[in-house]
Short mmCIF file of C-alpha atoms and ligand atoms in Angstrom, two decimals:
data_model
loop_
_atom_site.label_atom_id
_atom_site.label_comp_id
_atom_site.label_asym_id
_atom_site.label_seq_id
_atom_site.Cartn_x
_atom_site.Cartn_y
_atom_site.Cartn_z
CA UNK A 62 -20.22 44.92 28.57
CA UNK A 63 -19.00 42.51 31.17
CA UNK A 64 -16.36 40.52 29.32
CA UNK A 65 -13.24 41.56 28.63
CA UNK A 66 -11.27 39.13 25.80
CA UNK A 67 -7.72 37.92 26.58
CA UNK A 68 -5.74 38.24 23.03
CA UNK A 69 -2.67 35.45 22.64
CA UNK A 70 0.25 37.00 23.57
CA UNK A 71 -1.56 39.27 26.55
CA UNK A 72 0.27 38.15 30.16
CA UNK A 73 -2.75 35.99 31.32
CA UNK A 74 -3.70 32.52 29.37
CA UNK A 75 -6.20 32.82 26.98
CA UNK A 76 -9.92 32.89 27.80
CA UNK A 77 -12.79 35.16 28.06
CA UNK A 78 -12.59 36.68 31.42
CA UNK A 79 -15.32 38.51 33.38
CA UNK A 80 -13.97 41.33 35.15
CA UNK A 81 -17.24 43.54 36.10
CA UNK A 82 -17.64 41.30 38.69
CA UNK A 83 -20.47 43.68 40.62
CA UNK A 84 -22.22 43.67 37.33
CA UNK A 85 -21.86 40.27 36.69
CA UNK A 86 -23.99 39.59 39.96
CA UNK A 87 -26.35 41.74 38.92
CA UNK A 88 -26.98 39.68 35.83
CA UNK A 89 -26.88 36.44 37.70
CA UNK A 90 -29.96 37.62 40.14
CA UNK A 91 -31.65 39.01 37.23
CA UNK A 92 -31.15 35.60 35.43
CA UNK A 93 -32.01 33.42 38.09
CA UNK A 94 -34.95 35.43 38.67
CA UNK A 95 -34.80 35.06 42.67
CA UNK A 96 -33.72 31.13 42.67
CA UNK A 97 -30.37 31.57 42.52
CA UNK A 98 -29.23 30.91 46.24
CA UNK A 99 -31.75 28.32 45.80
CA UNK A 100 -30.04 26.84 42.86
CA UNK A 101 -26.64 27.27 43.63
CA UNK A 102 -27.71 25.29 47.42
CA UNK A 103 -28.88 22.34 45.37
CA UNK A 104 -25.30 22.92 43.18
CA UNK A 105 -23.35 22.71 47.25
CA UNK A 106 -25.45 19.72 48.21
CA UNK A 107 -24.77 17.72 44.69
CA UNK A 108 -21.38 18.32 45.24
CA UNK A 109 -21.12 16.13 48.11
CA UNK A 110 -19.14 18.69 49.88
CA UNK A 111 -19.13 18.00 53.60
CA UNK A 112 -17.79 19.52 57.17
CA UNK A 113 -14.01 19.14 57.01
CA UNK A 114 -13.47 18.99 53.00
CA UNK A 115 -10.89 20.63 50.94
CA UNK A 116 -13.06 22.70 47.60
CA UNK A 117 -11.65 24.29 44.82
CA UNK A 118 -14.66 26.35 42.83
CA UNK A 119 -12.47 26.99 39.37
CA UNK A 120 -13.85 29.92 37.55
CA UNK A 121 -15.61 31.45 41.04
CA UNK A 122 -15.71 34.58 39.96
CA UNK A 123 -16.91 36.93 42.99
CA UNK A 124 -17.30 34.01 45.17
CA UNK A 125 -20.59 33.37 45.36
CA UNK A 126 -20.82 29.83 44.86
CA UNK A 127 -17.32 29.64 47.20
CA UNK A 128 -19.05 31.50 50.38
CA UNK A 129 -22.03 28.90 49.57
CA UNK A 130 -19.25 25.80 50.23
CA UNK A 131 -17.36 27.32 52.76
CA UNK A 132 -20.54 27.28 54.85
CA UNK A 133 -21.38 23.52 53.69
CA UNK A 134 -17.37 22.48 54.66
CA UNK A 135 -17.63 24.01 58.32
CA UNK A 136 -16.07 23.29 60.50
CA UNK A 137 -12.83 22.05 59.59
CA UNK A 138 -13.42 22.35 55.68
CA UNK A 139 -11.19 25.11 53.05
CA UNK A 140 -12.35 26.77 49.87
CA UNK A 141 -10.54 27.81 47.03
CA UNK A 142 -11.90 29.70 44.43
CA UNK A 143 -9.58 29.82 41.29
CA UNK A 144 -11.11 32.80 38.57
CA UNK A 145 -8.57 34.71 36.06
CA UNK A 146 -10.46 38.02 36.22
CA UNK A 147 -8.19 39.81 39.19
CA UNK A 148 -11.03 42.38 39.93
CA UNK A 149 -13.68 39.03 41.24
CA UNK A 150 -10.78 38.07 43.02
CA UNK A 151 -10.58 41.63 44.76
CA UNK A 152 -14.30 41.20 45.18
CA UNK A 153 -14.28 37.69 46.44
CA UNK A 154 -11.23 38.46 49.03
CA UNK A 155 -13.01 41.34 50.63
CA UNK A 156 -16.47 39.01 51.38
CA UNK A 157 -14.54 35.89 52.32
CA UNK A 158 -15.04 33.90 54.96
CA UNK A 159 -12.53 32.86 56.99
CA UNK A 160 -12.20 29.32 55.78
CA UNK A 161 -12.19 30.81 52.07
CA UNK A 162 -9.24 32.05 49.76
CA UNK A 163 -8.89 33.11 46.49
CA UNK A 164 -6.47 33.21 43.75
CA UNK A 165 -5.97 34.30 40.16
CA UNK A 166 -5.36 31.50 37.81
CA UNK A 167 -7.33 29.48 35.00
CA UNK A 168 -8.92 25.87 34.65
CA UNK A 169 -6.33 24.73 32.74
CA UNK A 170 -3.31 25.70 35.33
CA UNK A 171 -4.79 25.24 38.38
CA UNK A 172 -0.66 25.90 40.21
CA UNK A 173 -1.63 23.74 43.17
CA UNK A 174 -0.14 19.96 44.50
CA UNK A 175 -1.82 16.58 42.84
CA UNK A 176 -4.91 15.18 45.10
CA UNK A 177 -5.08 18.55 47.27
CA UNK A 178 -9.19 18.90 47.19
CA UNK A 179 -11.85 16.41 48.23
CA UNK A 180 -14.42 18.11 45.51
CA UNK A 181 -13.87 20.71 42.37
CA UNK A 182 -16.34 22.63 41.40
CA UNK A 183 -17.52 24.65 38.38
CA UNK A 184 -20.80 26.31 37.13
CA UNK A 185 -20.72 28.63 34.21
CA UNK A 186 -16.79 28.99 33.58
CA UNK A 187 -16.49 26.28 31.07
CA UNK A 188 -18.42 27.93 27.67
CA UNK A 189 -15.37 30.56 28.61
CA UNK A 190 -12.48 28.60 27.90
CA UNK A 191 -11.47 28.13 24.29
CA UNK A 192 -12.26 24.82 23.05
CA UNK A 193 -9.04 23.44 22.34
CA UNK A 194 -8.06 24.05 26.19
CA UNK A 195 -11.31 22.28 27.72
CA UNK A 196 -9.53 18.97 27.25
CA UNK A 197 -6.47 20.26 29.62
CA UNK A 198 -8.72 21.78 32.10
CA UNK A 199 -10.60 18.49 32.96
CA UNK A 200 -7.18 17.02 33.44
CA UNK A 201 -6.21 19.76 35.55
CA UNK A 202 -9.24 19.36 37.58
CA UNK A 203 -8.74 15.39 37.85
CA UNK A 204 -4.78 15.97 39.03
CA UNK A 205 -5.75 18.34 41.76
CA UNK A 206 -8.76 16.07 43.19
CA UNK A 207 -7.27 13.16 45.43
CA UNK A 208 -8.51 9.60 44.11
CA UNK A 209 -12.23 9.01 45.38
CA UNK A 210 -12.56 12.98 45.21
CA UNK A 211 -15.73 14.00 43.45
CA UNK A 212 -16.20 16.75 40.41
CA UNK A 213 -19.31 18.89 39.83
CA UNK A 214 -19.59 20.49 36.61
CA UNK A 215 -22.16 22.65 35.18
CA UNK A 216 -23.23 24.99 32.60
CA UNK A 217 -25.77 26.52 30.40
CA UNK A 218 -28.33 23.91 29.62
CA UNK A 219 -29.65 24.85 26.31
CA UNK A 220 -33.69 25.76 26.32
CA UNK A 221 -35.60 25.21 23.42
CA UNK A 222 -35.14 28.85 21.82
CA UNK A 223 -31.72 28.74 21.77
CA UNK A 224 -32.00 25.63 20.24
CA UNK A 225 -34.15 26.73 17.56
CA UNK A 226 -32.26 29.99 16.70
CA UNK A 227 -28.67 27.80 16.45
CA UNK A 228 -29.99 24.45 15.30
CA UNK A 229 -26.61 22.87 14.23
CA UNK A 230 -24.45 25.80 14.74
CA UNK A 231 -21.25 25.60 15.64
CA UNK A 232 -21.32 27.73 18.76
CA UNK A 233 -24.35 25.69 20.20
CA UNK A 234 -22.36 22.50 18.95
CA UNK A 235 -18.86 23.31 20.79
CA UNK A 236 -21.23 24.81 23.83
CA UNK A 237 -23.12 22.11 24.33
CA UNK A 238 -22.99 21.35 27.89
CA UNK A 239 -23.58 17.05 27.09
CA UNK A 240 -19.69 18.16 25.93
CA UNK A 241 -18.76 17.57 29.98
CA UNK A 242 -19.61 14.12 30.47
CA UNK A 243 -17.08 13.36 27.10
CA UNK A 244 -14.76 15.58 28.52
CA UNK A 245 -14.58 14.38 32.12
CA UNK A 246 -14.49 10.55 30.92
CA UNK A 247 -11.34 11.52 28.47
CA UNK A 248 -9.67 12.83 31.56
CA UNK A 249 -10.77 9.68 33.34
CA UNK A 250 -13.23 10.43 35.59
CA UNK A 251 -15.98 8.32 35.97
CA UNK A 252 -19.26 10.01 35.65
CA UNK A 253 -21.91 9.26 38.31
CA UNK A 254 -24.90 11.29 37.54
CA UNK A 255 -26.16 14.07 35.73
CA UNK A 256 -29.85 16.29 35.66
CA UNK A 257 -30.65 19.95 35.17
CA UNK A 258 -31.83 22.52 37.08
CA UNK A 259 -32.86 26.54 36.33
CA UNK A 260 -30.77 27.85 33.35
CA UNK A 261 -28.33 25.04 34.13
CA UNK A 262 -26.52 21.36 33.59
CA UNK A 263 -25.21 19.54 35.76
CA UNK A 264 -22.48 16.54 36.07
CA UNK A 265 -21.11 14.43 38.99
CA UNK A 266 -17.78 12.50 38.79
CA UNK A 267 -15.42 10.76 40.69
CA UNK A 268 -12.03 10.67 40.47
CA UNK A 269 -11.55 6.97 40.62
CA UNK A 270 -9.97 5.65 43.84
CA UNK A 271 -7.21 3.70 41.50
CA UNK A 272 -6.55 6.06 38.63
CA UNK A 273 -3.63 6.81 38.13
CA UNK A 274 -1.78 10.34 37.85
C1 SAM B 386 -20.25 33.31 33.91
S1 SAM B 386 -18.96 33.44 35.11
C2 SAM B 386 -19.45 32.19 36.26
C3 SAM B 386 -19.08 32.55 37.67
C4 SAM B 386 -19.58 31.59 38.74
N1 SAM B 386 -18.89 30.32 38.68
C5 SAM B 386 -21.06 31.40 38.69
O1 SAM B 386 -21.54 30.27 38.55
O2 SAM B 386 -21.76 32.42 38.79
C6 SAM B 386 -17.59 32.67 34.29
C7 SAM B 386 -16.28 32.87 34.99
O3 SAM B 386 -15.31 32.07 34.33
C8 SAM B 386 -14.10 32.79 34.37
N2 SAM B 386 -13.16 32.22 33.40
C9 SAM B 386 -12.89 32.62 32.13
N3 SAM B 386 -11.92 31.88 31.60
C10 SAM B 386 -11.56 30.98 32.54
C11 SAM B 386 -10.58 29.96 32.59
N4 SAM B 386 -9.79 29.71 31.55
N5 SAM B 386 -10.46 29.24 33.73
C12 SAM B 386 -11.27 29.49 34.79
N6 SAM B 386 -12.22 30.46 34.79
C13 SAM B 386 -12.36 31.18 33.69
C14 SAM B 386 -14.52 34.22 34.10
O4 SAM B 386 -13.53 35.17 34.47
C15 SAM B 386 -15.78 34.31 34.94
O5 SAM B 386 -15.53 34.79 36.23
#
């Protein structure tokens, strides 16, 4: 299938990596069932990203989201989509824009300056990274954001079904996507709104304008 698990020990951090990225955006259409340039528009515009901002999109995968906010940050803005699957970032390289770059790396080591970006992003990524690590890769997402920058998170929101079938599990439990606004506070963001929208959950934050490091 599409994912392809990284076993301690193996070169790149741990994490369950997508690297069937053509397949992968197969799935996505499929799932969306034709809203998901619709969807992932309303994800750009609750981002707050504007012409002339600096965006990181960490787990972009083949860029989709990334080619979405490099049109929403012209002119003047810069995307970076972070993903540790090496074949999106082939993928994503050869459809960039020219205000859009890519590079392999994970959430939790993001390997760029303190306060570079204006506004992180991430749909989908974070049910990837093992648990324990979710903690370091809000903090890694609050370093790289300058103070005042703003964080939009998202992931599966859970329907009904799923519910049902897992009721108390522990996968549903450590997947739950409520999990981000706990996680984003710990890092010390401060959370400024959150809703849902197809297949998905969304939260805002802002890196407060006096937080420290
Ligand atoms: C389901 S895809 C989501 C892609 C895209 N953001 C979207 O919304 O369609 C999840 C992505 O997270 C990536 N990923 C896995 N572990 C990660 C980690 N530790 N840090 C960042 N991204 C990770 C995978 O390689 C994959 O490309």
């Amino acid at each position: 299938m599409v994912r392809q698990r990284v076993r301690p020990g193996d070169p790149a951090p741990r994490g369950e990596i997508i690297g069937r990225v053509r397949m992968y955006e197969l799935i996505s259409a499929i799932a969306f069932g034709g809203r998901r340039r619709r969807v992932y528009g309303r994800v750009v515009a609750l981002s707050g990203a504007r012409p002339g901002d600096r965006v990181m999109d960490v787990g972009c995968s083949g860029g989709y989201l990334a080619r979405l906010l490099a049109a929403a940050v012209t002119p003047g803005g810069q995307v970076t989509g972070v993903d540790p699957a090496a074949p999106a970032i082939t993928y994503a390289r050869r459809r960039a824009p020219g205000n859009c770059s890519f590079t392999v790396g994970t959430a939790q080591d993001l390997g760029v300056p303190d306060g570079s970006f204006d506004v992180v992003t991430s749909t989908l990524a974070l049910h990837h990274i093992p648990e324990p690590e979710r903690p370091a890769a809000f903090s890694e997402m609050y370093r790289v954001l300058r103070p005042g920058g703003r964080l939009l998170v998202a992931d599966f929101r859970p329907s009904r079904r799923r519910l049902a079938l897992h009721s108390g599990g522990h996968a549903m439990r450590h997947n739950d996507p409520d999990l981000i606004g706990d996680l984003a506070t710990a890092a010390g963001f401060r959370l400024e709104g959150r809703g849902d929208l197809p297949l998905l959950r969304y939260f805002q934050a802002i890196r407060p304008a006096g937080g420290g490091a």
